[in-house]
XYZ file of C-alpha atoms in Angstrom:
527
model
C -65.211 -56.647 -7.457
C -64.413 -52.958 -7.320
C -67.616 -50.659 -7.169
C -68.177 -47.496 -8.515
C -68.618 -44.338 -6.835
C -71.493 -42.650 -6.856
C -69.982 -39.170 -8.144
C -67.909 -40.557 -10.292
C -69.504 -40.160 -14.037
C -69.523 -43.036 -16.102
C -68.053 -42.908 -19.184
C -70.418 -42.743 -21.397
C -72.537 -40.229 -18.941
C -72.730 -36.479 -20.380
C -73.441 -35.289 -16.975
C -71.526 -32.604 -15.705
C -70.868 -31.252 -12.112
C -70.835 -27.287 -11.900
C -70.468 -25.925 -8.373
C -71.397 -21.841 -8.594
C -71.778 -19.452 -5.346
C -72.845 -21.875 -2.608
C -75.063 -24.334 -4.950
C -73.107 -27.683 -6.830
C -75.397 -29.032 -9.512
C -75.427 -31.892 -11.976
C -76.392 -31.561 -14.867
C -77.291 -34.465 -17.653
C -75.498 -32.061 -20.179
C -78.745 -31.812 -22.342
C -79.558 -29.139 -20.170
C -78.693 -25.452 -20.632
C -76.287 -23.715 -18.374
C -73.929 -20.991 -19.389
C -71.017 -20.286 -17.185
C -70.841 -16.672 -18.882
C -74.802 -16.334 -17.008
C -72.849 -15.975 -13.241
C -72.281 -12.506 -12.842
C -76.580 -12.161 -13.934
C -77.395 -14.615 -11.004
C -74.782 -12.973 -8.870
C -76.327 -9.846 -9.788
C -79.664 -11.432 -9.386
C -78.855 -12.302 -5.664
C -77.746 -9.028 -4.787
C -81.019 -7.598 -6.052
C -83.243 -9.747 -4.818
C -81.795 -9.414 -1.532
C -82.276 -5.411 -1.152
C -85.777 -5.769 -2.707
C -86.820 -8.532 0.368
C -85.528 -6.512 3.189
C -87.135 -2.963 1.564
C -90.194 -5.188 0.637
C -90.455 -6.511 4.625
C -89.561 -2.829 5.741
C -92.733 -1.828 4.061
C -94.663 -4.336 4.760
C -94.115 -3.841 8.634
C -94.594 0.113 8.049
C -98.179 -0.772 6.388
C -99.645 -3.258 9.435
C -98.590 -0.726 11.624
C -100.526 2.038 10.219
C -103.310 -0.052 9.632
C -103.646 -0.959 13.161
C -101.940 1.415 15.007
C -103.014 4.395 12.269
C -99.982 6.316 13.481
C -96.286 6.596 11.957
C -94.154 3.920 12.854
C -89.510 4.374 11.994
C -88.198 0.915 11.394
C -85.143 0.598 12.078
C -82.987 -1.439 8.780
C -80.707 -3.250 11.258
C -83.387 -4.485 13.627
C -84.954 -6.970 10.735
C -81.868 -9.659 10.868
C -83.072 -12.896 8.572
C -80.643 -15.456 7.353
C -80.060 -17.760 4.080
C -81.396 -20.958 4.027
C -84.028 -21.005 6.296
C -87.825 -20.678 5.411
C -89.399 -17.955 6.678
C -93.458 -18.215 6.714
C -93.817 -14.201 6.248
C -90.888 -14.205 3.607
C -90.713 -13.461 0.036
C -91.975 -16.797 -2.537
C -89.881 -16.625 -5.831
C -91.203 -17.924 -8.868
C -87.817 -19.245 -11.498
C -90.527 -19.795 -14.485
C -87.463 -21.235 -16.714
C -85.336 -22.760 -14.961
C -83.185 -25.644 -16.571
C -80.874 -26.687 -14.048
C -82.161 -25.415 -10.951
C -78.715 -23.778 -10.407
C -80.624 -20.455 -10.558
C -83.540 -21.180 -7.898
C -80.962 -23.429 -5.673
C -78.321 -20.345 -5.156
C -81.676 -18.548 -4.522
C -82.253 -20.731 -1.834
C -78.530 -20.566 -0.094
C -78.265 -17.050 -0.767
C -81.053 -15.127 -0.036
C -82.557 -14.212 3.051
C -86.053 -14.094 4.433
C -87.121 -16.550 1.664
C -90.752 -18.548 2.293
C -90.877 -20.569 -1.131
C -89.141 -20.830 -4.243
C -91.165 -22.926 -7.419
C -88.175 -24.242 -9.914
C -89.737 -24.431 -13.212
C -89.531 -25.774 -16.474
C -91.491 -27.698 -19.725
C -88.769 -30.109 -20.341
C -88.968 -33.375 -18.155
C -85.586 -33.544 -18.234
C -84.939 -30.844 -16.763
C -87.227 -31.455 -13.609
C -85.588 -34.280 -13.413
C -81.927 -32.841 -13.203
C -83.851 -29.714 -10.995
C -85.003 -32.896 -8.523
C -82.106 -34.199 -7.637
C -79.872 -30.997 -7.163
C -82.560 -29.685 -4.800
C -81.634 -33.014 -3.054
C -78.312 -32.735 -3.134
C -77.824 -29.562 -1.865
C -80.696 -29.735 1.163
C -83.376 -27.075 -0.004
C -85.967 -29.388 -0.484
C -87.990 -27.123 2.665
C -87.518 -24.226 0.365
C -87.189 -24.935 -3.413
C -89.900 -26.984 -4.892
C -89.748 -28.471 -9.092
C -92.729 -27.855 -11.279
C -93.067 -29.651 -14.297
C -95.409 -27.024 -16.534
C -95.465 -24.543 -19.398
C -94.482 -21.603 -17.321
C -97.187 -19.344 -19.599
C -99.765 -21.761 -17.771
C -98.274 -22.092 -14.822
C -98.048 -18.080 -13.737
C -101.854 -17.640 -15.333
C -102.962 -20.258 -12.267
C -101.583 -17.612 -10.017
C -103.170 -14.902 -11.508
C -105.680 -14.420 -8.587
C -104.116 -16.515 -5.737
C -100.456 -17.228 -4.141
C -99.198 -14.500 -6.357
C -95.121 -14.014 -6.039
C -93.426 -11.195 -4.314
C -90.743 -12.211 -7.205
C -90.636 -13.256 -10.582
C -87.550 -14.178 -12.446
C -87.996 -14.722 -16.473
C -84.811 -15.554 -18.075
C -86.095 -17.215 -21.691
C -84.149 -17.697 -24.780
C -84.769 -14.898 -26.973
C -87.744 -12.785 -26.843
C -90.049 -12.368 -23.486
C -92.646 -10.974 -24.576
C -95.128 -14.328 -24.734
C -94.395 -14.180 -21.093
C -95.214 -11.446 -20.267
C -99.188 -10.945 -20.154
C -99.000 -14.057 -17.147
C -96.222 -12.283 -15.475
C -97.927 -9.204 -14.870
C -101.179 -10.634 -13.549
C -98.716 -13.208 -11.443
C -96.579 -10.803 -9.006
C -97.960 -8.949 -6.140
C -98.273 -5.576 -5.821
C -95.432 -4.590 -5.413
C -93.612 -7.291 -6.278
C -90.392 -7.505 -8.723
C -89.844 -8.471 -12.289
C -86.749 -9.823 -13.282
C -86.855 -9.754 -17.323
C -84.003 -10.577 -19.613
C -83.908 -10.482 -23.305
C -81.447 -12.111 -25.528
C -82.828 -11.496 -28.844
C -80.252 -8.090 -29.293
C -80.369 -8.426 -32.952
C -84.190 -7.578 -33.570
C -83.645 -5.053 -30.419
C -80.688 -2.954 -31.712
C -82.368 -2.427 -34.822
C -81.501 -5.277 -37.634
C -84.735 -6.420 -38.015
C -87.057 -3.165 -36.915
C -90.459 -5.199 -38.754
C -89.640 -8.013 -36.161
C -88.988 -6.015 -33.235
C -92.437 -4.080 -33.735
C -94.382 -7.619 -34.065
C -92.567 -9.288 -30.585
C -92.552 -5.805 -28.762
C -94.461 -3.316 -30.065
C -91.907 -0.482 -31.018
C -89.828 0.036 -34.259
C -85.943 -0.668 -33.652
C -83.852 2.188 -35.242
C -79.983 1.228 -35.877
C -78.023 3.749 -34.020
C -75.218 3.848 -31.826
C -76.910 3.812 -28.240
C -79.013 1.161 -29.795
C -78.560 -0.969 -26.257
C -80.403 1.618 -24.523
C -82.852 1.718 -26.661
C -82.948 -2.214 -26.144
C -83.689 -1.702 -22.887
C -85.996 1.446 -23.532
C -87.926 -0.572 -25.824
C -88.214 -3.587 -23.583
C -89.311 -1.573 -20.806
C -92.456 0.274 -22.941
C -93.743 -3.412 -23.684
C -93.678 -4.767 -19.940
C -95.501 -1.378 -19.217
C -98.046 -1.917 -21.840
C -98.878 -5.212 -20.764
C -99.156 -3.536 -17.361
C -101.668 -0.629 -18.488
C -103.779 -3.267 -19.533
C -104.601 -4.819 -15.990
C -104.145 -0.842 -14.683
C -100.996 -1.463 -13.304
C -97.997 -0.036 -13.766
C -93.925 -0.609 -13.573
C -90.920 1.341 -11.649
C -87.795 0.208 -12.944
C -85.106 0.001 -9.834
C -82.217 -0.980 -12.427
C -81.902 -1.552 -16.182
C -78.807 -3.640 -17.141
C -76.936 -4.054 -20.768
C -74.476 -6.603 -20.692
C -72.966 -8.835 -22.152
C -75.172 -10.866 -24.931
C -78.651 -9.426 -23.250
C -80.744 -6.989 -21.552
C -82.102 -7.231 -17.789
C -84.573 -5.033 -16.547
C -85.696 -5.248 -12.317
C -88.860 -3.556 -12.258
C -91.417 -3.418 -9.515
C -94.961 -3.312 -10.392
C -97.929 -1.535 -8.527
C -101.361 -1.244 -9.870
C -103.620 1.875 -9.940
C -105.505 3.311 -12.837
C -105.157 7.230 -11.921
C -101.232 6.446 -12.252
C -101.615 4.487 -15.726
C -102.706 7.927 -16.781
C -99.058 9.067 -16.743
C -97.766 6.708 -19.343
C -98.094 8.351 -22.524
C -95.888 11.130 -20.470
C -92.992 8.107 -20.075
C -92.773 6.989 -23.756
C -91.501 8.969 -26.433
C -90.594 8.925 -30.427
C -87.293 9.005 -31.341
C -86.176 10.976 -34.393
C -82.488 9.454 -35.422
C -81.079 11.581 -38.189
C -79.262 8.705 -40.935
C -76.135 10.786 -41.626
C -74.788 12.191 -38.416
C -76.279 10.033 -35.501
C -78.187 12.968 -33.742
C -81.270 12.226 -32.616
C -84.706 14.242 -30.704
C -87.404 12.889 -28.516
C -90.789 13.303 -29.083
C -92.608 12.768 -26.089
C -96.414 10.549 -26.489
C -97.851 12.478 -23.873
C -97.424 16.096 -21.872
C -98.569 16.709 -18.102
C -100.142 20.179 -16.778
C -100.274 21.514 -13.476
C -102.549 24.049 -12.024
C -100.491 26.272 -9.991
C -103.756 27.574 -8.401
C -105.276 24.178 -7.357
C -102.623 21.609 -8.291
C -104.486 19.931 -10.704
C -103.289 17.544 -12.989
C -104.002 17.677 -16.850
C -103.086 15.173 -19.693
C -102.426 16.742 -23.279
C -101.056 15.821 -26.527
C -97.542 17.910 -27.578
C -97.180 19.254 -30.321
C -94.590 18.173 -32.739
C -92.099 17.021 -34.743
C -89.628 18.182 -32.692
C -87.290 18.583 -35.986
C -87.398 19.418 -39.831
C -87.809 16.860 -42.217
C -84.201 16.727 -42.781
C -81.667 17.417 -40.179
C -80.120 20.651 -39.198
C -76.475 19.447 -38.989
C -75.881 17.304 -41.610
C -78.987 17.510 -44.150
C -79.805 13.980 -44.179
C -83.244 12.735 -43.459
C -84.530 11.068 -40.110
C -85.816 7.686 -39.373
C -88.304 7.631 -37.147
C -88.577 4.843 -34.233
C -90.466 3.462 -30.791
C -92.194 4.271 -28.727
C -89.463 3.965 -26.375
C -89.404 4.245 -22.659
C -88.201 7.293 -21.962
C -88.732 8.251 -18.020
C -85.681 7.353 -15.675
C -83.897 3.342 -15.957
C -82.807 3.638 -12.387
C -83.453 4.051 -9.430
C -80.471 5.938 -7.749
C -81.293 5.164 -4.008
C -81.565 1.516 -4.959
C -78.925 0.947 -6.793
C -76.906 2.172 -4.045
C -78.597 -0.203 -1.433
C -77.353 -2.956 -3.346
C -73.761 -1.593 -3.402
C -73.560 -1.177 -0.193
C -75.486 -4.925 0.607
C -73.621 -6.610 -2.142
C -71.621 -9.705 -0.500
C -67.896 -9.519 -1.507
C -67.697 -13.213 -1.452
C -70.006 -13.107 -4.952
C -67.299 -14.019 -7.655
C -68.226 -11.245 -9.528
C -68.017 -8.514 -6.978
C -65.973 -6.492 -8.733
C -67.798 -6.329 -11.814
C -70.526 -5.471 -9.924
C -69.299 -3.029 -7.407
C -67.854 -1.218 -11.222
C -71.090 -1.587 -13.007
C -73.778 -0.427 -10.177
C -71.408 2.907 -9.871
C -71.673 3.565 -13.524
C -75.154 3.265 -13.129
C -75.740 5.352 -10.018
C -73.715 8.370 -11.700
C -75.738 8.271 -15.076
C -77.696 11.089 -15.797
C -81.685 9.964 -15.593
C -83.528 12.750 -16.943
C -81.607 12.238 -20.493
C -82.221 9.541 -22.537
C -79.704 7.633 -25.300
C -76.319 8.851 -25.663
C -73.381 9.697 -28.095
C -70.402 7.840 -28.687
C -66.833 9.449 -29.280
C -66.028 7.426 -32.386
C -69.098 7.845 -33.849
C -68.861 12.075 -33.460
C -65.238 11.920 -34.748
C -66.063 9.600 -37.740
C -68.704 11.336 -39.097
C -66.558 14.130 -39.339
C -63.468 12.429 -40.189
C -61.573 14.183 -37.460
C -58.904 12.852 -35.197
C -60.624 11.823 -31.876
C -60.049 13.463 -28.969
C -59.271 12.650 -25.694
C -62.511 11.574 -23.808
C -61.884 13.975 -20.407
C -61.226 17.232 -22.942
C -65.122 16.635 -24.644
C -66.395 15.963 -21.093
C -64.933 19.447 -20.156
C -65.641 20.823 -22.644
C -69.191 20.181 -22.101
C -69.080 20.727 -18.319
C -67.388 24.128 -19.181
C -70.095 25.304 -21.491
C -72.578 24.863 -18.303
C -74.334 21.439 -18.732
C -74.282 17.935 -17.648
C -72.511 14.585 -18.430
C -71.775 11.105 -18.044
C -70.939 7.726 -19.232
C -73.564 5.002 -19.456
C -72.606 1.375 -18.493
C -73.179 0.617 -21.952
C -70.485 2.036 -23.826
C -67.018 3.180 -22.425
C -66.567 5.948 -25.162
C -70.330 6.946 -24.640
C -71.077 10.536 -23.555
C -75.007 11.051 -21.969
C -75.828 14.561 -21.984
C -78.217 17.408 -21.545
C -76.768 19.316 -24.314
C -78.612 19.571 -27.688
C -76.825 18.541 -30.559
C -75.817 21.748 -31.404
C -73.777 22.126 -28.619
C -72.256 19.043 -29.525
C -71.379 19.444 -32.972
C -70.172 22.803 -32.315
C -67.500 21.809 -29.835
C -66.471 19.124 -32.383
C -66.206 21.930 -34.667
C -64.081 23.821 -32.507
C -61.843 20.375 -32.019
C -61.057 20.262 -35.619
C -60.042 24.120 -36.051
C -56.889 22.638 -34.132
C -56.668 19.086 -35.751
C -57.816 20.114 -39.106
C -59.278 17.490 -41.188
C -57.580 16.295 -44.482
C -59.570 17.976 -47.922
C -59.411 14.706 -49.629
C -61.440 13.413 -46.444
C -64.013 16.735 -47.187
C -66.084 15.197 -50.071
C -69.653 17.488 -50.985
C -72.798 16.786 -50.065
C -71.487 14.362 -46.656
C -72.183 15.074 -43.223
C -68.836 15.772 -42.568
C -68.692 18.302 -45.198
C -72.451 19.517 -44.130
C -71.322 20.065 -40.532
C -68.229 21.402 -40.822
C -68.808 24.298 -43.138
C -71.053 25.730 -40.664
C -69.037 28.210 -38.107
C -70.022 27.133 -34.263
C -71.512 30.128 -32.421
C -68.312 30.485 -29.747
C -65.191 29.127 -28.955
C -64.828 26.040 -26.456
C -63.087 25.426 -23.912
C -61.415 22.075 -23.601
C -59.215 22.721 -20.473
C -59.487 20.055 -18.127
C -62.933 20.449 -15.937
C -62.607 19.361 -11.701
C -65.598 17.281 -12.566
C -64.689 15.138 -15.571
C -63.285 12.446 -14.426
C -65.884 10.365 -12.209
C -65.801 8.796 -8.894
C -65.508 5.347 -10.107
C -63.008 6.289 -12.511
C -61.061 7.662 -10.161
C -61.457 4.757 -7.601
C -60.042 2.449 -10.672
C -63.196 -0.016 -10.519
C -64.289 -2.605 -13.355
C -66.696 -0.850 -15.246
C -66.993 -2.307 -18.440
C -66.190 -5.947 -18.655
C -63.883 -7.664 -21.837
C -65.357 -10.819 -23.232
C -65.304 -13.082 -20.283
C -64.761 -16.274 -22.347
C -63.659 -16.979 -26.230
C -66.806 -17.727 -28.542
C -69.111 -16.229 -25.668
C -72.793 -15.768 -26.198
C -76.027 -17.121 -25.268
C -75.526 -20.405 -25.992
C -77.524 -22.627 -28.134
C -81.485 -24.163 -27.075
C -81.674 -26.906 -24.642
C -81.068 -30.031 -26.368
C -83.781 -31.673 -23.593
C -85.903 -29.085 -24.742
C -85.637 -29.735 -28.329
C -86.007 -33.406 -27.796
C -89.181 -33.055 -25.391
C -90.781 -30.824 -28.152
C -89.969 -33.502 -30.927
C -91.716 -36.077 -29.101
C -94.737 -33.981 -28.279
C -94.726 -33.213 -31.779
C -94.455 -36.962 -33.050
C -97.176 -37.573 -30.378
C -99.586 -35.293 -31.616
C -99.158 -36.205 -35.725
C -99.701 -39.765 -34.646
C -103.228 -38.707 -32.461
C -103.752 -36.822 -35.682
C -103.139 -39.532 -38.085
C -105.272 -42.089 -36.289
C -108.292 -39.298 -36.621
C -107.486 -39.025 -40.341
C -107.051 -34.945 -39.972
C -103.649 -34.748 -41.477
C -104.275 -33.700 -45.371
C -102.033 -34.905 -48.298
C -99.548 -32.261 -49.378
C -99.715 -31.797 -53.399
């Protein structure tokens, strides 16, 4: 009689075997995984990574100066820790939703300097599945399952064996996470956050967006940074409220979703200068320009350096706008200090392993990053700037020189490949559009009154611009030919649908609870 394998699915078994980085799992194929979700945990992994060996760094630096009380150079080379072993002074990771396991497992293999990883989730068939693949690939003296709602689970560590790292991946909206993330990570511990919900974010449903996060979507062309600006004024809020406070190291739009790493340090004198990070944002409905109006302003004493907190003055525009006529919507608050930080994000590309299968897309992305301007948030697109005034478009390195010729700054954004960030108001912009059509004139029929097109272009702009090719237009990664913005990796791509374990474990609980509630007699007839 022939037996079996053991691998070898049977065949009426919807398990699945997906082997990703250095993890294989098996899955039951209830379970959510989505293959599109490697180049986040690859990402993830290089992250994580530069956060434990900066996190160690300082942590050395601060027992030295508490004992020694003098200043002590580490060296980055000397600390030399190694994937897959437990470390008993390393980093614990908390995966609150973790499905497979896949996630917390390549974690495990990956990572350096780890002491603990807790693989998490509120569907028991999903322990189970995150059980056996921490068998099956040997972490079991690093990874351990939890079986728990993960709102619960992070409020038990709100005082005690809090995580240097916290990785929240739901589907959807985080933000009935968030309160127990905050008071679960360490000071200065990291917050992985991802959102998937882009619809309510990018401004569909701005009634919805205000109820889950706080701030009023607006529908606008650089509405994925104002995803992420919006998602980033809710995880501070939560913060504020337990006087701590967030410093985002990278905010990513990719994709389906948003992904913000943030660390998170508490003291109330700093809360102080949050109003000063969130802003308004006046979009004007015709032409797509938009102004900031800034929550908070900060004073300094020249004299004695003192800091002072005041309210601006404001709006920072007319009730209808100066370009096209049409009135403004009015959304936020939005984060509005810096997504990025610059040193970081270079750390990780210079740390990020090349054997990660989505190098490349990462090496592209995290230099797109590091050359966007900070100080200037939301952008323009090119389309958008030439279809409002019906114009032909032009080439994207004449309007960047153009720009860089009339003395200010630009960039692209990761988030759009025709997008153009810039310190120039929209005057500036509009009048070296202007000066674009004087040589590609646009077609009368095209010139109906009382449109923005119409409305902008009748005005003169104040000089001629030049659109002769600028030394600095065309960027370093540009040049270098790297991925930056990825096609649709897969047809039919997206998030996915909900766990089907997930679904089925909340059915039960739900027929479990109307029968406790029909033996009590509370469930009332419906007329």
């Amino acid at each position: 009689m022939e037996v079996e394998a053991e691998d070898t699915p049977k065949k009426n078994d919807d398990s699945q075997l997906i082997s990703e980085g250095l993890a294989k799992i098996k899955t039951t194929g209830k379970v959510f995984y989505n293959p599109v979700q490697e180049f986040n945990r690859d990402l993830s992994i290089s992250i994580i990574t530069t956060f434990a060996k900066r996190f160690n760094e300082e942590k050395i630096l601060k027992a030295n100066k508490h004992h020694l009380d003098i200043k002590v150079t580490v060296n980055k080379n000397a600390i030399v820790q190694e994937a897959g072993i437990k470390y008993e002074d390393g980093i614990s990771i908390l995966e609150a939703l973790s499905a497979t396991g896949l996630r917390s497992i390549r974690y495990a293999k990956e990572i350096p300097g780890v002491k603990k990883i807790i693989a998490n989730d509120i569907s028991h068939k999903a322990v189970e599945d995150i059980k056996r693949n921490i068998v099956e690939n040997k972490v079991e003296h690093i990874v351990d399952s939890s079986h728990n709602d993960a709102v619960l689970l992070m409020y038990q560590h709100r005082k005690e064996h809090q995580f240097e790292v916290i990785d929240l991946d739901p589907y959807g909206c985080p933000s009935i996470f968030l309160d127990s993330t905050i008071q679960a990570v360490k000071e200065g511990g990291l917050l992985l956050i991802t959102a998937t919900d882009m619809a309510v974010l990018a401004g569909n449903s701005p009634e919805t967006c205000y109820s889950k996060y706080g701030a009023v979507s607006l529908r606008m062309k650089s509405c994925h940074e104002m995803a992420l600006r919006i998602l980033l004024q809710c995880v501070e809020a939560h913060a504020n409220r337990y006087g701590r406070y967030i410093v985002p190291l990278l905010s990513l739009s990719a994709d389906f979703y948003i992904r913000i790493f943030v660390r998170v340090f508490s003291g109330a004198s700093k809360c102080k200068f949050t109003t000063s990070k969130l802003s308004h944002v006046y979009h004007c409905s015709g032409c797509d320009s938009f102004a900031l109006q800034p929550l908070g302003v900060i004073k300094t004493n020249e004299k004695n350096k003192q800091i002072k907190f005041g309210i601006p003055t404001g709006p920072p525009v007319s009730k209808n706008c100066e370009h096209c006529g049409r009135p403004h919507h009015i959304g936020g608050p939005i984060w509005s200090a810096p997504l990025h930080s610059p040193d970081f994000v270079q750390e990780v590309l210079n740390t990020a392993s090349e054997k990660l299968a989505t190098f490349k897309r990462i090496q592209g992305v995290l230099s797109v990053i590091y050359e966007e301007l900070l100080q200037f948030p939301l952008y323009y697109t090119l389309e958008r700037l030439s279809g409002t005034i019906h114009v032909e478009m032009p080439p994207m390195m004449a309007v960047r020189s153009a720009i860089l010729n009339a003395g200010y700054k630009v960039s692209f954004t990761h988030m759009n490949k025709t997008s153009i960030k810039t310190d120039a108001p929209p005057k500036v912009i509009w009048d070296i559009m202007r000066c674009w059509a004087k040589s590609h004139p646009v077609s009368k029929k095209r010139l109906i009154e009382n449109t923005p097109a119409c409305s902008i272009l009748a005005k003169q702009p104040e000089k001629d611009y030049s659109f002769d090719i600028h030394p600095d237009a065309n960027p370093q990664s540009r040049k270098l030919g790297f991925v930056r913005f990825q096609e649709n990796p897969l047809p039919h791509w997206g998030p996915g649908s909900r766990a089907t374990a997930m679904v089925g474990d909340q059915k039960i609980l739900k027929s479990k609870k109307k029968s406790r509630q029909k033996e009590k007699g509370t469930i009332s007839r419906k007329w």
